[in-house]
Amino acid sequence: MKYEIVTLKEKIVVGLSARTNNLSPDMGAVIGGLWNRFYNEGIYASIPEKANHKALGIYTDFENDERSDYTVMTACETTAEPEGDEYARYDVRRIPAGRYARFIVHGDMVKAVASAWQEIWQMDLPRSFRCDYEEYQDDNMDGNAEIHIYVGLMPPVNSNEP
């Protein structure tokens, strides 16, 4: 599976989150439930100061491998951190700046992403296990979606790079 190494700036993201595990029998229900709430309860529509129209599926707080519990978040990037009590229902996080392997996937949003992750987990990447995420370029549900998957990488050895 082809990828390119990119260096990204920090992103502020706002949305909903939950904890799960890849080996948990309810993992799909947890993640699917977040996406359902994100769109059907108006969370996406109500998030202020979106940086763009893209939805993000974020995976963070790992314990150094893909078999441990982690936080999953459905979110969008914002230009500023929301303030005030009216935003208390949102979770706010930061996608850390740094090096990422970027994979570009086309196809059915669910099937193409699941298949890509199966391949990524088999790859020998120098993963940081700080943050990985999916960036949905559009809401194309006809099986022709474009999704960018970013996998956090360790900094190069003997480098001052983030």
Short mmCIF file of N, CA and C in Angstrom, two decimals:
data_model
loop_
_atom_site.label_atom_id
_atom_site.label_comp_id
_atom_site.label_asym_id
_atom_site.label_seq_id
_atom_site.Cartn_x
_atom_site.Cartn_y
_atom_site.Cartn_z
N MET A 1 0.85 -1.17 0.00
CA MET A 1 0.00 0.00 0.00
C MET A 1 0.90 1.24 0.00
N LYS A 2 0.66 2.14 -0.93
CA LYS A 2 1.49 3.33 -1.08
C LYS A 2 1.11 4.39 -0.06
N TYR A 3 2.13 5.17 0.35
CA TYR A 3 1.90 6.30 1.23
C TYR A 3 3.01 7.32 1.01
N GLU A 4 2.76 8.52 1.50
CA GLU A 4 3.81 9.54 1.49
C GLU A 4 3.97 10.06 2.91
N ILE A 5 5.18 10.52 3.23
CA ILE A 5 5.44 11.08 4.55
C ILE A 5 5.22 12.58 4.46
N VAL A 6 4.37 13.09 5.37
CA VAL A 6 4.06 14.51 5.41
C VAL A 6 4.33 15.03 6.82
N THR A 7 4.63 16.31 6.91
CA THR A 7 4.80 16.97 8.20
C THR A 7 3.64 17.94 8.36
N LEU A 8 2.88 17.76 9.43
CA LEU A 8 1.67 18.55 9.65
C LEU A 8 1.82 19.48 10.84
N LYS A 9 1.11 20.59 10.78
CA LYS A 9 1.00 21.51 11.92
C LYS A 9 -0.08 20.99 12.85
N GLU A 10 -0.05 21.45 14.09
CA GLU A 10 -1.08 21.08 15.06
C GLU A 10 -2.46 21.53 14.57
N LYS A 11 -3.48 20.72 14.87
CA LYS A 11 -4.86 21.05 14.51
C LYS A 11 -5.71 21.02 15.77
N ILE A 12 -6.62 21.96 15.89
CA ILE A 12 -7.63 21.95 16.96
C ILE A 12 -8.84 21.23 16.38
N VAL A 13 -9.35 20.23 17.10
CA VAL A 13 -10.50 19.47 16.64
C VAL A 13 -11.59 19.46 17.70
N VAL A 14 -12.83 19.45 17.24
CA VAL A 14 -13.98 19.53 18.14
C VAL A 14 -14.98 18.47 17.70
N GLY A 15 -15.51 17.71 18.66
CA GLY A 15 -16.49 16.69 18.33
C GLY A 15 -16.89 15.87 19.54
N LEU A 16 -17.04 14.55 19.33
CA LEU A 16 -17.46 13.61 20.36
C LEU A 16 -16.42 12.51 20.49
N SER A 17 -16.27 11.94 21.68
CA SER A 17 -15.29 10.86 21.83
C SER A 17 -15.79 9.76 22.76
N ALA A 18 -15.13 8.61 22.66
CA ALA A 18 -15.42 7.44 23.49
C ALA A 18 -14.15 6.59 23.55
N ARG A 19 -14.14 5.62 24.45
CA ARG A 19 -13.02 4.68 24.56
C ARG A 19 -13.47 3.34 23.99
N THR A 20 -12.53 2.65 23.32
CA THR A 20 -12.80 1.31 22.81
C THR A 20 -11.49 0.57 22.63
N ASN A 21 -11.56 -0.58 21.99
CA ASN A 21 -10.41 -1.45 21.78
C ASN A 21 -10.68 -2.25 20.51
N ASN A 22 -9.65 -2.46 19.70
CA ASN A 22 -9.84 -3.20 18.44
C ASN A 22 -10.31 -4.63 18.66
N LEU A 23 -10.06 -5.19 19.81
CA LEU A 23 -10.48 -6.56 20.09
C LEU A 23 -11.85 -6.64 20.75
N SER A 24 -12.42 -5.50 21.09
CA SER A 24 -13.72 -5.47 21.75
C SER A 24 -14.83 -5.85 20.78
N PRO A 25 -15.75 -6.72 21.19
CA PRO A 25 -16.84 -7.10 20.30
C PRO A 25 -17.78 -5.94 19.95
N ASP A 26 -17.79 -4.86 20.78
CA ASP A 26 -18.67 -3.74 20.48
C ASP A 26 -17.94 -2.55 19.86
N MET A 27 -16.69 -2.75 19.41
CA MET A 27 -15.91 -1.66 18.82
C MET A 27 -16.68 -0.99 17.67
N GLY A 28 -17.22 -1.77 16.75
CA GLY A 28 -17.97 -1.22 15.62
C GLY A 28 -19.16 -0.41 16.06
N ALA A 29 -19.86 -0.89 17.08
CA ALA A 29 -21.03 -0.18 17.59
C ALA A 29 -20.62 1.13 18.27
N VAL A 30 -19.50 1.12 18.97
CA VAL A 30 -19.01 2.34 19.63
C VAL A 30 -18.66 3.40 18.58
N ILE A 31 -17.87 2.99 17.59
CA ILE A 31 -17.45 3.94 16.56
C ILE A 31 -18.64 4.37 15.71
N GLY A 32 -19.45 3.41 15.27
CA GLY A 32 -20.64 3.75 14.48
C GLY A 32 -21.60 4.65 15.25
N GLY A 33 -21.73 4.40 16.55
CA GLY A 33 -22.60 5.23 17.38
C GLY A 33 -22.12 6.67 17.46
N LEU A 34 -20.80 6.85 17.52
CA LEU A 34 -20.26 8.22 17.55
C LEU A 34 -20.59 8.95 16.24
N TRP A 35 -20.37 8.26 15.10
CA TRP A 35 -20.68 8.89 13.82
C TRP A 35 -22.17 9.20 13.72
N ASN A 36 -23.01 8.31 14.18
CA ASN A 36 -24.46 8.54 14.16
C ASN A 36 -24.82 9.79 14.96
N ARG A 37 -24.31 9.87 16.17
CA ARG A 37 -24.59 11.03 17.02
C ARG A 37 -24.02 12.31 16.40
N PHE A 38 -22.81 12.21 15.85
CA PHE A 38 -22.12 13.37 15.27
C PHE A 38 -22.98 14.04 14.20
N TYR A 39 -23.59 13.24 13.34
CA TYR A 39 -24.41 13.80 12.27
C TYR A 39 -25.89 13.91 12.64
N ASN A 40 -26.47 12.89 13.23
CA ASN A 40 -27.91 12.87 13.45
C ASN A 40 -28.37 13.70 14.65
N GLU A 41 -27.48 14.01 15.56
CA GLU A 41 -27.85 14.89 16.68
C GLU A 41 -27.40 16.32 16.42
N GLY A 42 -26.94 16.61 15.21
CA GLY A 42 -26.60 17.98 14.84
C GLY A 42 -25.28 18.49 15.38
N ILE A 43 -24.43 17.60 15.88
CA ILE A 43 -23.15 18.04 16.44
C ILE A 43 -22.30 18.69 15.34
N TYR A 44 -22.12 17.99 14.22
CA TYR A 44 -21.31 18.54 13.13
C TYR A 44 -21.83 19.92 12.71
N ALA A 45 -23.11 20.03 12.50
CA ALA A 45 -23.70 21.28 12.02
C ALA A 45 -23.52 22.42 13.01
N SER A 46 -23.45 22.10 14.31
CA SER A 46 -23.41 23.16 15.32
C SER A 46 -22.01 23.56 15.76
N ILE A 47 -20.98 22.88 15.29
CA ILE A 47 -19.61 23.22 15.71
C ILE A 47 -19.21 24.55 15.06
N PRO A 48 -18.78 25.49 15.90
CA PRO A 48 -18.43 26.82 15.36
C PRO A 48 -17.04 26.84 14.71
N GLU A 49 -16.85 27.78 13.82
CA GLU A 49 -15.54 28.09 13.24
C GLU A 49 -14.83 26.90 12.62
N LYS A 50 -15.57 26.12 11.81
CA LYS A 50 -14.94 25.00 11.12
C LYS A 50 -13.86 25.52 10.17
N ALA A 51 -12.72 24.83 10.13
CA ALA A 51 -11.63 25.20 9.23
C ALA A 51 -11.95 24.79 7.79
N ASN A 52 -12.80 23.75 7.64
CA ASN A 52 -13.17 23.23 6.32
C ASN A 52 -14.40 22.34 6.50
N HIS A 53 -14.84 21.68 5.46
CA HIS A 53 -16.05 20.84 5.52
C HIS A 53 -15.74 19.37 5.84
N LYS A 54 -14.48 19.03 6.07
CA LYS A 54 -14.07 17.63 6.23
C LYS A 54 -14.39 17.10 7.62
N ALA A 55 -14.85 15.85 7.68
CA ALA A 55 -15.07 15.16 8.95
C ALA A 55 -13.82 14.33 9.25
N LEU A 56 -13.52 14.17 10.54
CA LEU A 56 -12.34 13.43 10.97
C LEU A 56 -12.73 12.29 11.91
N GLY A 57 -12.09 11.16 11.74
CA GLY A 57 -12.17 10.05 12.68
C GLY A 57 -10.78 9.93 13.30
N ILE A 58 -10.67 10.20 14.61
CA ILE A 58 -9.38 10.34 15.27
C ILE A 58 -9.20 9.22 16.29
N TYR A 59 -7.97 8.71 16.37
CA TYR A 59 -7.63 7.62 17.30
C TYR A 59 -6.40 8.07 18.09
N THR A 60 -6.54 8.12 19.42
CA THR A 60 -5.46 8.63 20.25
C THR A 60 -5.47 7.95 21.62
N ASP A 61 -4.53 8.31 22.45
CA ASP A 61 -4.41 7.76 23.82
C ASP A 61 -4.17 6.25 23.81
N PHE A 62 -3.33 5.78 22.87
CA PHE A 62 -2.95 4.37 22.80
C PHE A 62 -2.01 4.03 23.94
N GLU A 63 -1.84 2.75 24.17
CA GLU A 63 -0.83 2.28 25.12
C GLU A 63 0.28 1.56 24.36
N ASN A 64 0.72 2.14 23.24
CA ASN A 64 1.85 1.69 22.43
C ASN A 64 1.60 0.49 21.52
N ASP A 65 0.38 0.12 21.28
CA ASP A 65 0.11 -0.86 20.22
C ASP A 65 -1.37 -0.81 19.86
N GLU A 66 -1.71 -1.39 18.73
CA GLU A 66 -3.08 -1.30 18.25
C GLU A 66 -4.04 -2.25 18.96
N ARG A 67 -3.55 -3.02 19.92
CA ARG A 67 -4.42 -3.94 20.66
C ARG A 67 -4.93 -3.33 21.97
N SER A 68 -4.39 -2.18 22.37
CA SER A 68 -4.78 -1.58 23.64
C SER A 68 -6.02 -0.70 23.48
N ASP A 69 -6.59 -0.30 24.61
CA ASP A 69 -7.69 0.65 24.58
C ASP A 69 -7.18 1.97 24.01
N TYR A 70 -8.08 2.70 23.38
CA TYR A 70 -7.75 4.01 22.84
C TYR A 70 -9.00 4.87 22.82
N THR A 71 -8.79 6.16 22.62
CA THR A 71 -9.90 7.10 22.47
C THR A 71 -10.18 7.26 20.99
N VAL A 72 -11.44 7.16 20.62
CA VAL A 72 -11.87 7.42 19.25
C VAL A 72 -12.72 8.68 19.28
N MET A 73 -12.57 9.51 18.26
CA MET A 73 -13.29 10.78 18.22
C MET A 73 -13.81 11.04 16.81
N THR A 74 -15.04 11.49 16.72
CA THR A 74 -15.58 12.01 15.46
C THR A 74 -15.57 13.52 15.63
N ALA A 75 -14.98 14.22 14.65
CA ALA A 75 -14.75 15.65 14.87
C ALA A 75 -14.56 16.37 13.55
N CYS A 76 -14.37 17.67 13.68
CA CYS A 76 -13.91 18.46 12.54
C CYS A 76 -12.89 19.46 13.07
N GLU A 77 -12.03 19.90 12.17
CA GLU A 77 -11.00 20.87 12.53
C GLU A 77 -11.65 22.24 12.64
N THR A 78 -11.21 23.02 13.64
CA THR A 78 -11.72 24.38 13.81
C THR A 78 -10.56 25.37 13.75
N THR A 79 -10.91 26.61 13.51
CA THR A 79 -9.88 27.65 13.44
C THR A 79 -9.55 28.20 14.82
N ALA A 80 -10.39 27.89 15.81
CA ALA A 80 -10.16 28.34 17.18
C ALA A 80 -10.82 27.36 18.13
N GLU A 81 -10.34 27.35 19.37
CA GLU A 81 -10.94 26.49 20.38
C GLU A 81 -12.24 27.13 20.87
N PRO A 82 -13.35 26.36 20.86
CA PRO A 82 -14.62 26.95 21.31
C PRO A 82 -14.56 27.32 22.79
N GLU A 83 -15.21 28.41 23.13
CA GLU A 83 -15.22 28.88 24.51
C GLU A 83 -16.66 29.08 24.97
N GLY A 84 -16.87 28.97 26.27
CA GLY A 84 -18.18 29.24 26.84
C GLY A 84 -18.95 27.98 27.17
N ASP A 85 -19.93 28.14 28.05
CA ASP A 85 -20.74 27.02 28.52
C ASP A 85 -21.55 26.35 27.42
N GLU A 86 -21.92 27.10 26.38
CA GLU A 86 -22.74 26.52 25.32
C GLU A 86 -21.98 25.46 24.53
N TYR A 87 -20.66 25.38 24.71
CA TYR A 87 -19.86 24.39 24.00
C TYR A 87 -19.44 23.22 24.90
N ALA A 88 -20.05 23.13 26.08
CA ALA A 88 -19.67 22.09 27.04
C ALA A 88 -19.95 20.68 26.53
N ARG A 89 -20.86 20.53 25.57
CA ARG A 89 -21.18 19.19 25.06
C ARG A 89 -20.13 18.66 24.10
N TYR A 90 -19.19 19.49 23.69
CA TYR A 90 -18.14 19.08 22.77
C TYR A 90 -16.91 18.59 23.50
N ASP A 91 -16.18 17.69 22.85
CA ASP A 91 -14.83 17.35 23.30
C ASP A 91 -13.88 18.14 22.40
N VAL A 92 -12.87 18.71 23.00
CA VAL A 92 -11.88 19.48 22.26
C VAL A 92 -10.52 18.83 22.47
N ARG A 93 -9.81 18.60 21.38
CA ARG A 93 -8.48 18.00 21.43
C ARG A 93 -7.60 18.68 20.41
N ARG A 94 -6.35 18.29 20.43
CA ARG A 94 -5.38 18.78 19.45
C ARG A 94 -4.74 17.57 18.77
N ILE A 95 -4.72 17.59 17.46
CA ILE A 95 -3.94 16.61 16.71
C ILE A 95 -2.52 17.15 16.73
N PRO A 96 -1.57 16.40 17.28
CA PRO A 96 -0.22 16.95 17.42
C PRO A 96 0.48 17.17 16.08
N ALA A 97 1.29 18.23 16.06
CA ALA A 97 2.16 18.47 14.91
C ALA A 97 3.14 17.32 14.81
N GLY A 98 3.61 17.06 13.62
CA GLY A 98 4.63 16.03 13.46
C GLY A 98 4.57 15.33 12.12
N ARG A 99 5.27 14.22 12.06
CA ARG A 99 5.37 13.43 10.84
C ARG A 99 4.27 12.38 10.82
N TYR A 100 3.66 12.22 9.66
CA TYR A 100 2.59 11.25 9.46
C TYR A 100 2.79 10.55 8.12
N ALA A 101 2.42 9.27 8.09
CA ALA A 101 2.32 8.57 6.81
C ALA A 101 0.90 8.82 6.32
N ARG A 102 0.77 9.37 5.11
CA ARG A 102 -0.56 9.66 4.56
C ARG A 102 -0.89 8.65 3.45
N PHE A 103 -1.99 7.95 3.67
CA PHE A 103 -2.53 6.99 2.72
C PHE A 103 -3.77 7.61 2.10
N ILE A 104 -3.96 7.47 0.80
CA ILE A 104 -5.17 7.96 0.14
C ILE A 104 -5.98 6.75 -0.32
N VAL A 105 -7.21 6.68 0.16
CA VAL A 105 -8.09 5.54 -0.08
C VAL A 105 -9.33 6.02 -0.84
N HIS A 106 -9.78 5.23 -1.80
CA HIS A 106 -11.01 5.53 -2.55
C HIS A 106 -11.96 4.35 -2.43
N GLY A 107 -13.25 4.64 -2.37
CA GLY A 107 -14.24 3.58 -2.35
C GLY A 107 -15.32 3.84 -1.33
N ASP A 108 -15.97 2.77 -0.90
CA ASP A 108 -17.00 2.83 0.12
C ASP A 108 -16.38 3.34 1.42
N MET A 109 -17.01 4.32 2.06
CA MET A 109 -16.43 4.93 3.26
C MET A 109 -16.08 3.92 4.34
N VAL A 110 -16.94 2.99 4.60
CA VAL A 110 -16.71 2.03 5.68
C VAL A 110 -15.78 0.91 5.23
N LYS A 111 -16.10 0.26 4.11
CA LYS A 111 -15.32 -0.89 3.65
C LYS A 111 -13.90 -0.52 3.25
N ALA A 112 -13.73 0.59 2.52
CA ALA A 112 -12.40 0.98 2.06
C ALA A 112 -11.50 1.34 3.24
N VAL A 113 -12.06 2.03 4.24
CA VAL A 113 -11.27 2.41 5.41
C VAL A 113 -10.90 1.18 6.23
N ALA A 114 -11.85 0.29 6.46
CA ALA A 114 -11.56 -0.94 7.22
C ALA A 114 -10.48 -1.77 6.53
N SER A 115 -10.58 -1.91 5.23
CA SER A 115 -9.60 -2.67 4.47
C SER A 115 -8.22 -2.01 4.53
N ALA A 116 -8.18 -0.69 4.43
CA ALA A 116 -6.91 0.03 4.50
C ALA A 116 -6.25 -0.16 5.86
N TRP A 117 -7.04 -0.06 6.94
CA TRP A 117 -6.46 -0.25 8.28
C TRP A 117 -5.91 -1.67 8.43
N GLN A 118 -6.58 -2.66 7.88
CA GLN A 118 -6.07 -4.04 7.95
C GLN A 118 -4.67 -4.11 7.34
N GLU A 119 -4.48 -3.44 6.22
CA GLU A 119 -3.16 -3.43 5.57
C GLU A 119 -2.15 -2.62 6.36
N ILE A 120 -2.57 -1.45 6.86
CA ILE A 120 -1.66 -0.58 7.61
C ILE A 120 -1.14 -1.30 8.85
N TRP A 121 -2.02 -2.02 9.56
CA TRP A 121 -1.59 -2.71 10.78
C TRP A 121 -0.52 -3.76 10.50
N GLN A 122 -0.46 -4.26 9.27
CA GLN A 122 0.54 -5.28 8.91
C GLN A 122 1.87 -4.66 8.47
N MET A 123 1.89 -3.34 8.28
CA MET A 123 3.09 -2.67 7.78
C MET A 123 4.07 -2.40 8.92
N ASP A 124 5.33 -2.35 8.56
CA ASP A 124 6.39 -2.07 9.53
C ASP A 124 6.70 -0.57 9.51
N LEU A 125 5.77 0.22 10.05
CA LEU A 125 5.95 1.66 10.12
C LEU A 125 6.50 2.05 11.49
N PRO A 126 7.34 3.07 11.56
CA PRO A 126 7.85 3.53 12.87
C PRO A 126 6.80 4.41 13.57
N ARG A 127 5.71 3.78 13.99
CA ARG A 127 4.55 4.50 14.53
C ARG A 127 4.85 5.13 15.88
N SER A 128 4.28 6.31 16.09
CA SER A 128 4.43 7.01 17.36
C SER A 128 3.36 6.60 18.36
N PHE A 129 2.22 6.11 17.88
CA PHE A 129 1.06 5.76 18.71
C PHE A 129 0.58 6.95 19.54
N ARG A 130 0.78 8.17 19.01
CA ARG A 130 0.24 9.37 19.66
C ARG A 130 -1.12 9.72 19.09
N CYS A 131 -1.22 9.66 17.75
CA CYS A 131 -2.46 10.05 17.10
C CYS A 131 -2.46 9.54 15.67
N ASP A 132 -3.53 8.90 15.27
CA ASP A 132 -3.80 8.53 13.88
C ASP A 132 -5.17 9.10 13.57
N TYR A 133 -5.41 9.41 12.30
CA TYR A 133 -6.77 9.88 11.98
C TYR A 133 -7.11 9.70 10.51
N GLU A 134 -8.41 9.68 10.28
CA GLU A 134 -8.98 9.61 8.94
C GLU A 134 -9.57 10.99 8.65
N GLU A 135 -9.35 11.45 7.42
CA GLU A 135 -9.90 12.74 7.00
C GLU A 135 -10.78 12.48 5.77
N TYR A 136 -12.08 12.62 5.96
CA TYR A 136 -13.05 12.35 4.90
C TYR A 136 -13.17 13.60 4.03
N GLN A 137 -12.74 13.49 2.79
CA GLN A 137 -12.66 14.64 1.90
C GLN A 137 -14.03 15.15 1.46
N ASP A 138 -15.03 14.29 1.52
CA ASP A 138 -16.39 14.65 1.13
C ASP A 138 -17.35 13.69 1.81
N ASP A 139 -18.62 13.87 1.56
CA ASP A 139 -19.62 12.97 2.17
C ASP A 139 -20.21 12.04 1.12
N ASN A 140 -19.40 11.65 0.16
CA ASN A 140 -19.82 10.80 -0.94
C ASN A 140 -20.15 9.40 -0.44
N MET A 141 -21.42 9.07 -0.43
CA MET A 141 -21.86 7.77 0.08
C MET A 141 -22.14 6.75 -1.03
N ASP A 142 -21.80 7.09 -2.29
CA ASP A 142 -22.10 6.18 -3.40
C ASP A 142 -20.97 5.20 -3.70
N GLY A 143 -20.06 5.05 -2.76
CA GLY A 143 -18.97 4.10 -2.95
C GLY A 143 -17.77 4.69 -3.64
N ASN A 144 -17.76 6.01 -3.82
CA ASN A 144 -16.67 6.65 -4.53
C ASN A 144 -16.04 7.75 -3.67
N ALA A 145 -15.97 7.54 -2.37
CA ALA A 145 -15.43 8.53 -1.45
C ALA A 145 -13.90 8.57 -1.54
N GLU A 146 -13.34 9.70 -1.13
CA GLU A 146 -11.88 9.82 -0.98
C GLU A 146 -11.60 10.08 0.49
N ILE A 147 -10.75 9.24 1.07
CA ILE A 147 -10.40 9.35 2.48
C ILE A 147 -8.89 9.36 2.60
N HIS A 148 -8.36 10.30 3.39
CA HIS A 148 -6.94 10.33 3.67
C HIS A 148 -6.75 9.77 5.08
N ILE A 149 -5.87 8.81 5.22
CA ILE A 149 -5.56 8.22 6.53
C ILE A 149 -4.16 8.67 6.91
N TYR A 150 -4.06 9.26 8.10
CA TYR A 150 -2.78 9.75 8.61
C TYR A 150 -2.36 8.89 9.80
N VAL A 151 -1.17 8.31 9.72
CA VAL A 151 -0.64 7.48 10.79
C VAL A 151 0.56 8.21 11.39
N GLY A 152 0.48 8.52 12.69
CA GLY A 152 1.56 9.24 13.36
C GLY A 152 2.85 8.43 13.37
N LEU A 153 3.95 9.11 13.06
CA LEU A 153 5.26 8.45 12.99
C LEU A 153 6.22 9.03 14.03
N MET A 154 7.18 8.23 14.41
CA MET A 154 8.26 8.68 15.28
C MET A 154 9.13 9.67 14.50
N PRO A 155 9.76 10.62 15.20
CA PRO A 155 10.69 11.50 14.49
C PRO A 155 11.88 10.69 13.98
N PRO A 156 12.51 11.16 12.91
CA PRO A 156 13.69 10.43 12.43
C PRO A 156 14.79 10.43 13.48
N VAL A 157 15.58 9.40 13.51
CA VAL A 157 16.70 9.32 14.45
C VAL A 157 17.67 10.45 14.15
N ASN A 158 18.24 11.06 15.21
CA ASN A 158 19.21 12.14 15.07
C ASN A 158 18.64 13.35 14.31
N SER A 159 17.42 13.71 14.63
CA SER A 159 16.80 14.84 13.97
C SER A 159 16.11 15.73 15.00
N ASN A 160 16.04 17.00 14.67
CA ASN A 160 15.31 17.95 15.52
C ASN A 160 13.89 18.14 15.04
N GLU A 161 13.51 17.37 14.03
CA GLU A 161 12.14 17.44 13.49
C GLU A 161 11.14 17.02 14.55
N PRO A 162 9.90 17.58 14.51
CA PRO A 162 8.89 17.16 15.51
C PRO A 162 8.46 15.73 15.33
#
